[in-house]
Short mmCIF file of N, CA, C and O in Angstrom, two decimals:
data_model
loop_
_atom_site.label_atom_id
_atom_site.label_comp_id
_atom_site.label_asym_id
_atom_site.label_seq_id
_atom_site.Cartn_x
_atom_site.Cartn_y
_atom_site.Cartn_z
N MET A 1 -34.56 -0.12 -45.09
CA MET A 1 -35.72 -1.40 -44.57
C MET A 1 -36.54 -1.78 -45.17
O MET A 1 -36.90 -1.41 -45.74
N GLU A 2 -36.73 -3.30 -44.86
CA GLU A 2 -37.91 -3.60 -45.57
C GLU A 2 -39.07 -4.70 -44.82
O GLU A 2 -38.31 -5.20 -44.13
N ILE A 3 -40.46 -4.39 -45.20
CA ILE A 3 -41.20 -5.17 -44.59
C ILE A 3 -41.99 -6.41 -45.48
O ILE A 3 -42.88 -5.55 -46.43
N TRP A 4 -41.78 -7.57 -45.49
CA TRP A 4 -43.03 -8.33 -45.77
C TRP A 4 -44.21 -8.26 -45.30
O TRP A 4 -44.57 -9.03 -44.55
N ILE A 5 -45.57 -8.20 -45.96
CA ILE A 5 -46.40 -7.82 -45.68
C ILE A 5 -47.57 -8.82 -46.46
O ILE A 5 -47.34 -9.12 -47.41
N ASN A 6 -48.88 -9.21 -46.05
CA ASN A 6 -49.73 -9.12 -46.67
C ASN A 6 -50.96 -8.33 -45.75
O ASN A 6 -51.19 -8.34 -44.86
N PRO A 7 -51.72 -7.47 -46.74
CA PRO A 7 -52.49 -6.12 -46.22
C PRO A 7 -53.64 -6.66 -45.33
O PRO A 7 -54.46 -6.06 -44.69
N ALA A 8 -53.74 -7.78 -45.82
CA ALA A 8 -54.97 -7.97 -44.83
C ALA A 8 -54.76 -9.32 -43.42
O ALA A 8 -55.48 -9.51 -42.47
N CYS A 9 -53.30 -8.84 -42.90
CA CYS A 9 -53.15 -9.31 -41.78
C CYS A 9 -52.97 -8.05 -40.97
O CYS A 9 -52.57 -7.13 -40.69
N SER A 10 -53.87 -8.15 -39.69
CA SER A 10 -54.04 -7.40 -38.95
C SER A 10 -52.51 -6.79 -38.47
O SER A 10 -52.34 -5.84 -37.94
N LYS A 11 -51.93 -8.08 -37.64
CA LYS A 11 -50.10 -7.45 -37.59
C LYS A 11 -49.46 -7.02 -38.11
O LYS A 11 -48.60 -5.87 -37.49
N CYS A 12 -50.08 -7.25 -39.40
CA CYS A 12 -48.77 -6.77 -40.42
C CYS A 12 -49.42 -5.11 -40.63
O CYS A 12 -48.52 -3.86 -40.82
N ARG A 13 -50.81 -4.99 -40.75
CA ARG A 13 -51.33 -3.37 -40.69
C ARG A 13 -50.57 -2.66 -39.46
O ARG A 13 -50.26 -1.32 -39.36
N SER A 14 -50.52 -3.53 -38.29
CA SER A 14 -50.25 -2.88 -36.60
C SER A 14 -48.77 -2.52 -37.25
O SER A 14 -48.62 -1.40 -36.74
N ALA A 15 -48.10 -3.41 -37.73
CA ALA A 15 -46.66 -2.76 -37.83
C ALA A 15 -46.28 -1.91 -39.05
O ALA A 15 -45.34 -1.29 -38.61
N VAL A 16 -46.92 -1.96 -39.70
CA VAL A 16 -46.72 -0.62 -41.04
C VAL A 16 -47.57 0.64 -40.32
O VAL A 16 -46.66 1.72 -40.31
N GLN A 17 -48.61 1.04 -39.31
CA GLN A 17 -48.52 1.81 -38.86
C GLN A 17 -47.62 2.30 -37.48
O GLN A 17 -47.41 3.27 -37.37
N LEU A 18 -47.20 1.24 -37.12
CA LEU A 18 -45.60 1.91 -36.20
C LEU A 18 -45.02 2.35 -37.03
O LEU A 18 -44.41 3.19 -36.49
N LEU A 19 -44.41 1.85 -37.88
CA LEU A 19 -43.25 2.18 -38.81
C LEU A 19 -43.73 3.52 -39.16
O LEU A 19 -42.47 4.31 -39.05
N ASP A 20 -44.74 3.88 -39.73
CA ASP A 20 -45.19 5.21 -39.53
C ASP A 20 -45.19 6.01 -38.83
O ASP A 20 -44.73 7.50 -38.96
N ALA A 21 -45.65 5.89 -37.66
CA ALA A 21 -45.54 6.43 -36.75
C ALA A 21 -44.58 6.99 -36.28
O ALA A 21 -44.30 8.31 -35.88
N GLU A 22 -43.26 6.29 -36.42
CA GLU A 22 -41.81 6.55 -35.99
C GLU A 22 -41.61 7.50 -37.04
O GLU A 22 -40.21 7.58 -36.54
N GLY A 23 -41.93 7.40 -37.86
CA GLY A 23 -41.39 8.12 -39.35
C GLY A 23 -40.24 7.58 -39.92
O GLY A 23 -39.02 8.08 -40.60
N THR A 24 -40.30 5.87 -39.75
CA THR A 24 -39.41 5.34 -40.44
C THR A 24 -39.65 5.03 -42.19
O THR A 24 -40.66 5.27 -42.67
N GLU A 25 -38.49 4.93 -42.92
CA GLU A 25 -38.35 4.97 -44.09
C GLU A 25 -38.44 3.37 -44.40
O GLU A 25 -37.44 2.64 -43.77
N TYR A 26 -39.38 2.73 -45.14
CA TYR A 26 -39.03 1.34 -45.24
C TYR A 26 -39.69 1.31 -46.95
O TYR A 26 -40.46 2.28 -47.41
N THR A 27 -39.23 -0.19 -47.27
CA THR A 27 -40.46 -0.64 -48.12
C THR A 27 -41.04 -2.13 -47.81
O THR A 27 -40.60 -2.76 -47.58
N VAL A 28 -42.36 -1.80 -48.96
CA VAL A 28 -43.09 -3.30 -48.63
C VAL A 28 -42.97 -3.94 -49.93
O VAL A 28 -43.21 -3.52 -50.88
N ARG A 29 -42.74 -4.92 -49.22
CA ARG A 29 -43.02 -5.96 -50.29
C ARG A 29 -44.31 -6.98 -49.88
O ARG A 29 -44.50 -7.87 -48.58
N ARG A 30 -45.56 -7.24 -50.42
CA ARG A 30 -46.18 -7.74 -51.03
C ARG A 30 -46.25 -9.20 -51.37
O ARG A 30 -46.08 -9.37 -52.12
N TYR A 31 -45.75 -10.10 -50.14
CA TYR A 31 -44.70 -11.17 -50.66
C TYR A 31 -45.86 -12.34 -51.15
O TYR A 31 -45.40 -13.44 -51.58
N LEU A 32 -47.21 -12.01 -51.38
CA LEU A 32 -48.20 -13.17 -51.72
C LEU A 32 -48.00 -12.88 -53.19
O LEU A 32 -48.43 -13.92 -53.86
N GLU A 33 -47.72 -11.90 -53.74
CA GLU A 33 -47.85 -11.03 -55.15
C GLU A 33 -46.33 -11.23 -55.73
O GLU A 33 -46.33 -11.29 -56.72
N ASP A 34 -45.66 -10.43 -54.47
CA ASP A 34 -43.88 -10.69 -55.30
C ASP A 34 -43.34 -11.81 -54.26
O ASP A 34 -43.04 -11.71 -53.19
N VAL A 35 -43.76 -12.93 -54.84
CA VAL A 35 -43.44 -14.29 -53.86
C VAL A 35 -41.60 -14.50 -53.75
O VAL A 35 -40.94 -14.40 -55.28
N PRO A 36 -40.93 -14.41 -52.54
CA PRO A 36 -39.49 -14.52 -52.33
C PRO A 36 -38.62 -16.05 -52.72
O PRO A 36 -39.69 -17.07 -53.35
N SER A 37 -38.28 -15.96 -53.76
CA SER A 37 -37.35 -16.78 -54.12
C SER A 37 -37.04 -18.11 -53.45
O SER A 37 -36.91 -17.38 -51.99
N PRO A 38 -36.21 -19.57 -53.35
CA PRO A 38 -35.89 -19.85 -52.62
C PRO A 38 -34.63 -19.59 -52.00
O PRO A 38 -34.23 -19.44 -50.34
N ASP A 39 -33.69 -18.55 -52.33
CA ASP A 39 -32.52 -17.87 -52.35
C ASP A 39 -33.16 -16.56 -51.26
O ASP A 39 -32.07 -16.62 -50.44
N GLU A 40 -33.80 -15.96 -51.46
CA GLU A 40 -34.37 -14.94 -50.60
C GLU A 40 -34.62 -15.10 -49.44
O GLU A 40 -34.63 -14.92 -48.29
N ILE A 41 -35.71 -16.47 -49.09
CA ILE A 41 -36.25 -17.37 -48.10
C ILE A 41 -34.89 -17.64 -47.18
O ILE A 41 -34.88 -17.63 -46.19
N ARG A 42 -34.26 -18.18 -48.00
CA ARG A 42 -32.99 -18.75 -47.24
C ARG A 42 -31.72 -17.65 -46.51
O ARG A 42 -31.71 -17.38 -45.57
N ALA A 43 -32.04 -16.43 -47.73
CA ALA A 43 -30.92 -14.87 -46.76
C ALA A 43 -31.72 -14.56 -45.72
O ALA A 43 -31.51 -14.23 -44.22
N VAL A 44 -33.18 -14.63 -46.04
CA VAL A 44 -34.05 -13.88 -44.65
C VAL A 44 -34.16 -14.88 -43.29
O VAL A 44 -33.74 -14.56 -42.26
N LEU A 45 -33.79 -16.04 -43.56
CA LEU A 45 -33.54 -16.83 -42.45
C LEU A 45 -31.84 -17.03 -41.79
O LEU A 45 -31.85 -17.03 -40.43
N ASP A 46 -31.24 -16.68 -42.20
CA ASP A 46 -29.91 -16.42 -42.11
C ASP A 46 -29.61 -15.30 -41.31
O ASP A 46 -29.32 -15.22 -39.88
N ARG A 47 -31.01 -14.15 -41.68
CA ARG A 47 -30.51 -12.81 -41.04
C ARG A 47 -31.66 -12.95 -40.13
O ARG A 47 -31.33 -12.14 -38.74
N LEU A 48 -32.30 -13.71 -40.01
CA LEU A 48 -33.26 -14.22 -38.62
C LEU A 48 -32.83 -15.26 -37.46
O LEU A 48 -32.98 -14.85 -36.40
N GLY A 49 -32.19 -15.69 -37.99
CA GLY A 49 -31.09 -16.82 -37.11
C GLY A 49 -32.03 -18.08 -36.78
O GLY A 49 -32.01 -18.72 -35.47
N LEU A 50 -32.96 -18.35 -37.61
CA LEU A 50 -34.24 -19.27 -37.64
C LEU A 50 -33.42 -20.39 -38.99
O LEU A 50 -33.62 -20.01 -39.89
N GLU A 51 -34.54 -21.35 -38.36
CA GLU A 51 -34.91 -22.40 -39.60
C GLU A 51 -36.23 -22.13 -40.31
O GLU A 51 -37.41 -21.73 -39.68
N PRO A 52 -36.54 -22.51 -41.13
CA PRO A 52 -37.93 -22.78 -41.98
C PRO A 52 -38.66 -23.01 -41.40
O PRO A 52 -40.11 -22.34 -41.66
N TRP A 53 -38.82 -23.75 -40.58
CA TRP A 53 -39.86 -24.56 -39.92
C TRP A 53 -40.46 -23.23 -38.52
O TRP A 53 -41.17 -23.27 -38.16
N ASP A 54 -39.65 -22.48 -38.32
CA ASP A 54 -39.94 -21.76 -37.18
C ASP A 54 -40.24 -20.71 -37.78
O ASP A 54 -41.25 -19.53 -36.93
N ILE A 55 -40.38 -19.76 -39.40
CA ILE A 55 -41.15 -19.26 -39.97
C ILE A 55 -42.79 -19.69 -40.35
O ILE A 55 -43.27 -18.86 -41.59
N THR A 56 -43.33 -21.19 -40.70
CA THR A 56 -44.22 -21.64 -41.20
C THR A 56 -45.25 -21.71 -40.29
O THR A 56 -45.60 -21.81 -39.15
N ARG A 57 -45.91 -20.90 -40.73
CA ARG A 57 -47.64 -21.08 -40.69
C ARG A 57 -48.26 -22.58 -40.47
O ARG A 57 -49.32 -22.84 -41.69
N THR A 58 -48.01 -23.31 -39.79
CA THR A 58 -48.69 -24.99 -39.77
C THR A 58 -49.86 -25.04 -39.17
O THR A 58 -50.49 -25.44 -39.88
N GLN A 59 -50.71 -23.77 -39.67
CA GLN A 59 -52.29 -23.99 -39.49
C GLN A 59 -52.89 -23.80 -40.48
O GLN A 59 -54.46 -23.92 -40.84
N GLU A 60 -52.29 -23.07 -41.73
CA GLU A 60 -52.83 -22.75 -42.86
C GLU A 60 -53.23 -24.03 -43.93
O GLU A 60 -53.06 -25.43 -43.15
N ALA A 61 -54.43 -23.79 -44.67
CA ALA A 61 -54.97 -25.14 -45.24
C ALA A 61 -53.69 -25.92 -45.94
O ALA A 61 -53.70 -26.99 -46.25
N ASP A 62 -52.86 -24.94 -46.58
CA ASP A 62 -52.04 -25.72 -47.41
C ASP A 62 -50.92 -25.99 -46.77
O ASP A 62 -50.64 -27.47 -47.31
N ALA A 63 -50.75 -25.89 -45.55
CA ALA A 63 -49.94 -26.80 -44.44
C ALA A 63 -50.21 -28.04 -43.88
O ALA A 63 -49.92 -29.22 -44.07
N LYS A 64 -51.62 -28.29 -43.57
CA LYS A 64 -52.32 -29.05 -43.69
C LYS A 64 -52.82 -30.31 -44.76
O LYS A 64 -52.35 -31.31 -44.59
N GLU A 65 -52.40 -29.32 -45.71
CA GLU A 65 -52.63 -30.38 -47.16
C GLU A 65 -51.47 -30.98 -47.75
O GLU A 65 -51.27 -32.40 -48.23
N LEU A 66 -50.20 -30.43 -47.12
CA LEU A 66 -49.05 -30.59 -47.52
C LEU A 66 -48.69 -31.39 -46.06
O LEU A 66 -47.45 -32.28 -46.42
N GLY A 67 -49.29 -31.95 -45.55
CA GLY A 67 -48.86 -32.67 -43.75
C GLY A 67 -47.39 -31.83 -43.16
O GLY A 67 -46.85 -33.20 -42.73
N LEU A 68 -47.26 -30.96 -43.12
CA LEU A 68 -46.25 -30.12 -42.56
C LEU A 68 -45.97 -30.11 -41.53
O LEU A 68 -44.83 -30.55 -40.96
N LYS A 69 -47.31 -31.02 -40.58
CA LYS A 69 -46.73 -30.93 -39.15
C LYS A 69 -46.06 -32.64 -39.12
O LYS A 69 -45.43 -32.48 -38.11
N GLU A 70 -46.33 -33.31 -39.94
CA GLU A 70 -45.49 -34.66 -40.10
C GLU A 70 -43.80 -34.40 -40.67
O GLU A 70 -43.05 -35.88 -40.37
N TRP A 71 -43.63 -33.29 -41.20
CA TRP A 71 -42.03 -33.24 -41.74
C TRP A 71 -40.79 -33.01 -40.76
O TRP A 71 -41.19 -32.17 -39.82
N PRO A 72 -40.05 -33.65 -41.03
CA PRO A 72 -38.93 -33.74 -40.17
C PRO A 72 -38.20 -32.21 -39.82
O PRO A 72 -38.14 -31.71 -40.68
N ARG A 73 -38.29 -31.88 -38.97
CA ARG A 73 -37.16 -30.83 -38.55
C ARG A 73 -36.17 -30.56 -38.01
O ARG A 73 -35.78 -30.77 -36.96
N GLU A 74 -35.59 -31.03 -39.49
CA GLU A 74 -34.02 -31.30 -38.94
C GLU A 74 -33.43 -30.74 -40.28
O GLU A 74 -34.10 -30.64 -41.55
N ALA A 75 -31.88 -30.39 -40.57
CA ALA A 75 -30.85 -29.97 -41.37
C ALA A 75 -30.92 -30.29 -42.60
O ALA A 75 -31.16 -30.24 -43.54
N GLY A 76 -31.40 -32.15 -42.53
CA GLY A 76 -31.56 -32.78 -44.07
C GLY A 76 -32.89 -32.35 -44.43
O GLY A 76 -32.95 -32.52 -45.55
N SER A 77 -33.93 -32.14 -44.25
CA SER A 77 -35.54 -31.49 -45.00
C SER A 77 -35.72 -30.28 -44.16
O SER A 77 -36.58 -29.69 -45.09
N ARG A 78 -34.48 -29.41 -44.67
CA ARG A 78 -34.30 -27.77 -44.79
C ARG A 78 -34.92 -27.30 -46.05
O ARG A 78 -35.32 -26.17 -45.98
N GLU A 79 -34.26 -27.74 -46.72
CA GLU A 79 -34.21 -27.38 -48.56
C GLU A 79 -35.85 -27.71 -49.14
O GLU A 79 -36.78 -27.06 -49.50
N ARG A 80 -36.50 -28.63 -48.38
CA ARG A 80 -37.70 -29.22 -48.67
C ARG A 80 -38.66 -28.22 -48.01
O ARG A 80 -39.54 -27.64 -48.90
N TRP A 81 -38.39 -28.07 -46.62
CA TRP A 81 -39.19 -26.69 -45.98
C TRP A 81 -39.07 -25.40 -46.78
O TRP A 81 -40.38 -24.72 -47.33
N ILE A 82 -38.19 -24.88 -47.49
CA ILE A 82 -37.93 -23.50 -48.04
C ILE A 82 -38.86 -23.64 -49.41
O ILE A 82 -39.25 -22.65 -49.35
N SER A 83 -38.44 -25.07 -49.97
CA SER A 83 -39.44 -25.06 -51.45
C SER A 83 -40.80 -24.78 -50.93
O SER A 83 -41.04 -24.25 -51.80
N ALA A 84 -41.12 -25.54 -49.60
CA ALA A 84 -42.74 -25.71 -49.75
C ALA A 84 -42.86 -23.91 -49.40
O ALA A 84 -43.88 -23.56 -49.69
N LEU A 85 -42.18 -23.04 -49.02
CA LEU A 85 -42.67 -21.33 -48.70
C LEU A 85 -42.12 -20.97 -49.52
O LEU A 85 -43.36 -20.16 -49.85
N ALA A 86 -41.83 -21.53 -50.17
CA ALA A 86 -41.34 -20.43 -51.73
C ALA A 86 -42.80 -20.67 -52.87
O ALA A 86 -42.93 -19.98 -53.68
N GLU A 87 -42.98 -22.10 -52.92
CA GLU A 87 -44.09 -22.46 -53.61
C GLU A 87 -45.74 -22.05 -52.93
O GLU A 87 -46.46 -21.91 -53.91
N HIS A 88 -45.81 -21.72 -51.57
CA HIS A 88 -46.83 -21.76 -51.20
C HIS A 88 -46.92 -20.37 -50.12
O HIS A 88 -46.37 -20.54 -48.68
N PRO A 89 -46.29 -18.99 -50.50
CA PRO A 89 -46.41 -18.24 -49.50
C PRO A 89 -46.97 -17.85 -48.52
O PRO A 89 -46.58 -17.12 -47.85
N LYS A 90 -47.83 -18.15 -48.50
CA LYS A 90 -49.04 -17.69 -47.76
C LYS A 90 -48.68 -18.99 -46.56
O LYS A 90 -48.83 -18.19 -45.46
N LEU A 91 -47.79 -19.59 -46.46
CA LEU A 91 -47.46 -20.36 -44.90
C LEU A 91 -46.18 -19.58 -44.47
O LEU A 91 -45.79 -19.91 -43.36
N ILE A 92 -45.55 -18.07 -45.01
CA ILE A 92 -44.55 -17.59 -44.57
C ILE A 92 -45.12 -17.14 -43.65
O ILE A 92 -45.82 -16.02 -43.45
N GLN A 93 -44.92 -16.48 -42.02
CA GLN A 93 -45.10 -15.96 -40.90
C GLN A 93 -44.82 -14.59 -41.53
O GLN A 93 -44.24 -14.13 -42.31
N ARG A 94 -45.69 -13.63 -40.68
CA ARG A 94 -45.81 -12.78 -41.33
C ARG A 94 -45.66 -11.54 -39.97
O ARG A 94 -46.54 -11.83 -39.17
N PRO A 95 -45.50 -10.33 -39.92
CA PRO A 95 -44.59 -9.69 -41.19
C PRO A 95 -43.40 -9.95 -40.50
O PRO A 95 -42.56 -10.19 -39.65
N ILE A 96 -42.34 -9.83 -42.07
CA ILE A 96 -40.76 -10.01 -41.55
C ILE A 96 -40.43 -8.39 -41.92
O ILE A 96 -40.35 -8.07 -43.30
N ILE A 97 -39.33 -8.24 -40.87
CA ILE A 97 -38.92 -6.88 -41.15
C ILE A 97 -37.23 -7.08 -41.43
O ILE A 97 -36.64 -7.33 -40.51
N THR A 98 -36.55 -6.45 -42.17
CA THR A 98 -35.69 -6.82 -42.74
C THR A 98 -34.73 -5.16 -42.07
O THR A 98 -35.35 -4.33 -42.85
N ALA A 99 -34.19 -5.25 -40.96
CA ALA A 99 -33.17 -4.26 -40.90
C ALA A 99 -32.43 -3.77 -41.66
O ALA A 99 -31.57 -4.94 -42.32
N ASP A 100 -31.76 -2.33 -41.39
CA ASP A 100 -30.42 -1.78 -42.22
C ASP A 100 -28.93 -2.34 -41.74
O ASP A 100 -28.30 -2.77 -42.84
N ASP A 101 -29.28 -3.34 -40.31
CA ASP A 101 -27.59 -3.91 -40.13
C ASP A 101 -27.81 -5.26 -40.51
O ASP A 101 -26.44 -5.53 -40.12
N GLY A 102 -28.44 -5.57 -41.36
CA GLY A 102 -28.47 -6.70 -41.87
C GLY A 102 -29.26 -7.80 -41.22
O GLY A 102 -28.96 -9.40 -41.32
N THR A 103 -29.79 -7.82 -40.25
CA THR A 103 -30.70 -8.87 -38.83
C THR A 103 -31.98 -8.49 -39.58
O THR A 103 -32.44 -7.75 -40.19
N ALA A 104 -33.05 -9.51 -38.90
CA ALA A 104 -34.30 -9.36 -39.59
C ALA A 104 -34.80 -9.87 -38.09
O ALA A 104 -34.70 -10.00 -37.15
N VAL A 105 -36.57 -9.22 -38.13
CA VAL A 105 -37.56 -9.66 -37.13
C VAL A 105 -38.45 -10.38 -37.80
O VAL A 105 -39.60 -9.28 -38.83
N VAL A 106 -39.30 -11.11 -36.93
CA VAL A 106 -40.79 -11.50 -36.92
C VAL A 106 -41.09 -10.46 -36.64
O VAL A 106 -41.73 -10.28 -35.27
N GLY A 107 -41.84 -9.45 -36.67
CA GLY A 107 -42.64 -7.92 -36.41
C GLY A 107 -44.14 -8.77 -35.91
O GLY A 107 -45.18 -7.31 -35.85
N ARG A 108 -44.34 -10.10 -35.16
CA ARG A 108 -45.76 -9.88 -34.51
C ARG A 108 -46.18 -9.18 -33.36
O ARG A 108 -47.24 -8.92 -32.99
N THR A 109 -45.31 -8.47 -32.88
CA THR A 109 -45.73 -7.77 -31.60
C THR A 109 -45.19 -6.35 -31.61
O THR A 109 -44.06 -6.38 -32.75
N ASP A 110 -45.76 -5.30 -31.00
CA ASP A 110 -45.03 -3.84 -31.07
C ASP A 110 -43.62 -4.11 -30.65
O ASP A 110 -42.52 -2.87 -31.46
N GLU A 111 -43.11 -5.11 -29.96
CA GLU A 111 -42.12 -5.02 -29.23
C GLU A 111 -41.02 -5.08 -30.35
O GLU A 111 -40.11 -4.77 -30.00
N ALA A 112 -41.36 -6.14 -31.04
CA ALA A 112 -40.48 -7.08 -31.65
C ALA A 112 -40.13 -5.74 -33.07
O ALA A 112 -39.39 -5.73 -33.90
N VAL A 113 -41.05 -4.92 -33.81
CA VAL A 113 -40.95 -4.21 -34.44
C VAL A 113 -40.66 -2.78 -33.68
O VAL A 113 -39.55 -2.66 -34.74
N ARG A 114 -40.14 -2.51 -32.72
CA ARG A 114 -39.62 -1.37 -32.15
C ARG A 114 -38.08 -2.10 -31.78
O ARG A 114 -37.05 -1.25 -32.30
N ASP A 115 -38.12 -3.18 -32.03
CA ASP A 115 -36.82 -3.46 -31.63
C ASP A 115 -35.50 -3.65 -33.42
O ASP A 115 -34.81 -3.42 -33.37
N ALA A 116 -36.58 -3.94 -34.53
CA ALA A 116 -35.90 -4.10 -35.50
C ALA A 116 -36.12 -2.39 -36.08
O ALA A 116 -35.17 -1.47 -36.27
N LEU A 117 -36.54 -1.24 -35.18
CA LEU A 117 -36.43 0.08 -35.28
C LEU A 117 -35.06 0.42 -34.88
O LEU A 117 -34.06 1.35 -35.16
N GLY A 118 -34.72 -0.19 -33.57
CA GLY A 118 -33.81 0.03 -33.24
C GLY A 118 -32.21 -0.50 -33.69
O GLY A 118 -30.99 -0.24 -32.84
N ARG A 119 -31.70 -0.94 -34.65
CA ARG A 119 -30.98 -1.48 -34.97
C ARG A 119 -30.68 -0.52 -36.29
O ARG A 119 -31.09 0.04 -36.68
#
């Protein structure tokens, strides 16, 4: 199990605390320092069953600067969104937990983190 976190994020700290409390073995990836490649983002999206715009933090300054709210949310724009996430990792929703069974969840709630634990 791997968890992508920003240590400054309260949701990430909460998810890590819950994983620790459950005695879970996991690897931490500080994705702002160890930036995921476009291929890694595609793989996580496949595991999540989501599109890049579904995991984009559109209220971030970078998102506003890029005008992401105006970008089309369609298959033809998918690669543009993935490139933006790779170039501006702060835009990636967090925390993302990749489970051992090949799935993933965005662990913003205790329920989502427990869901990952049950996989």
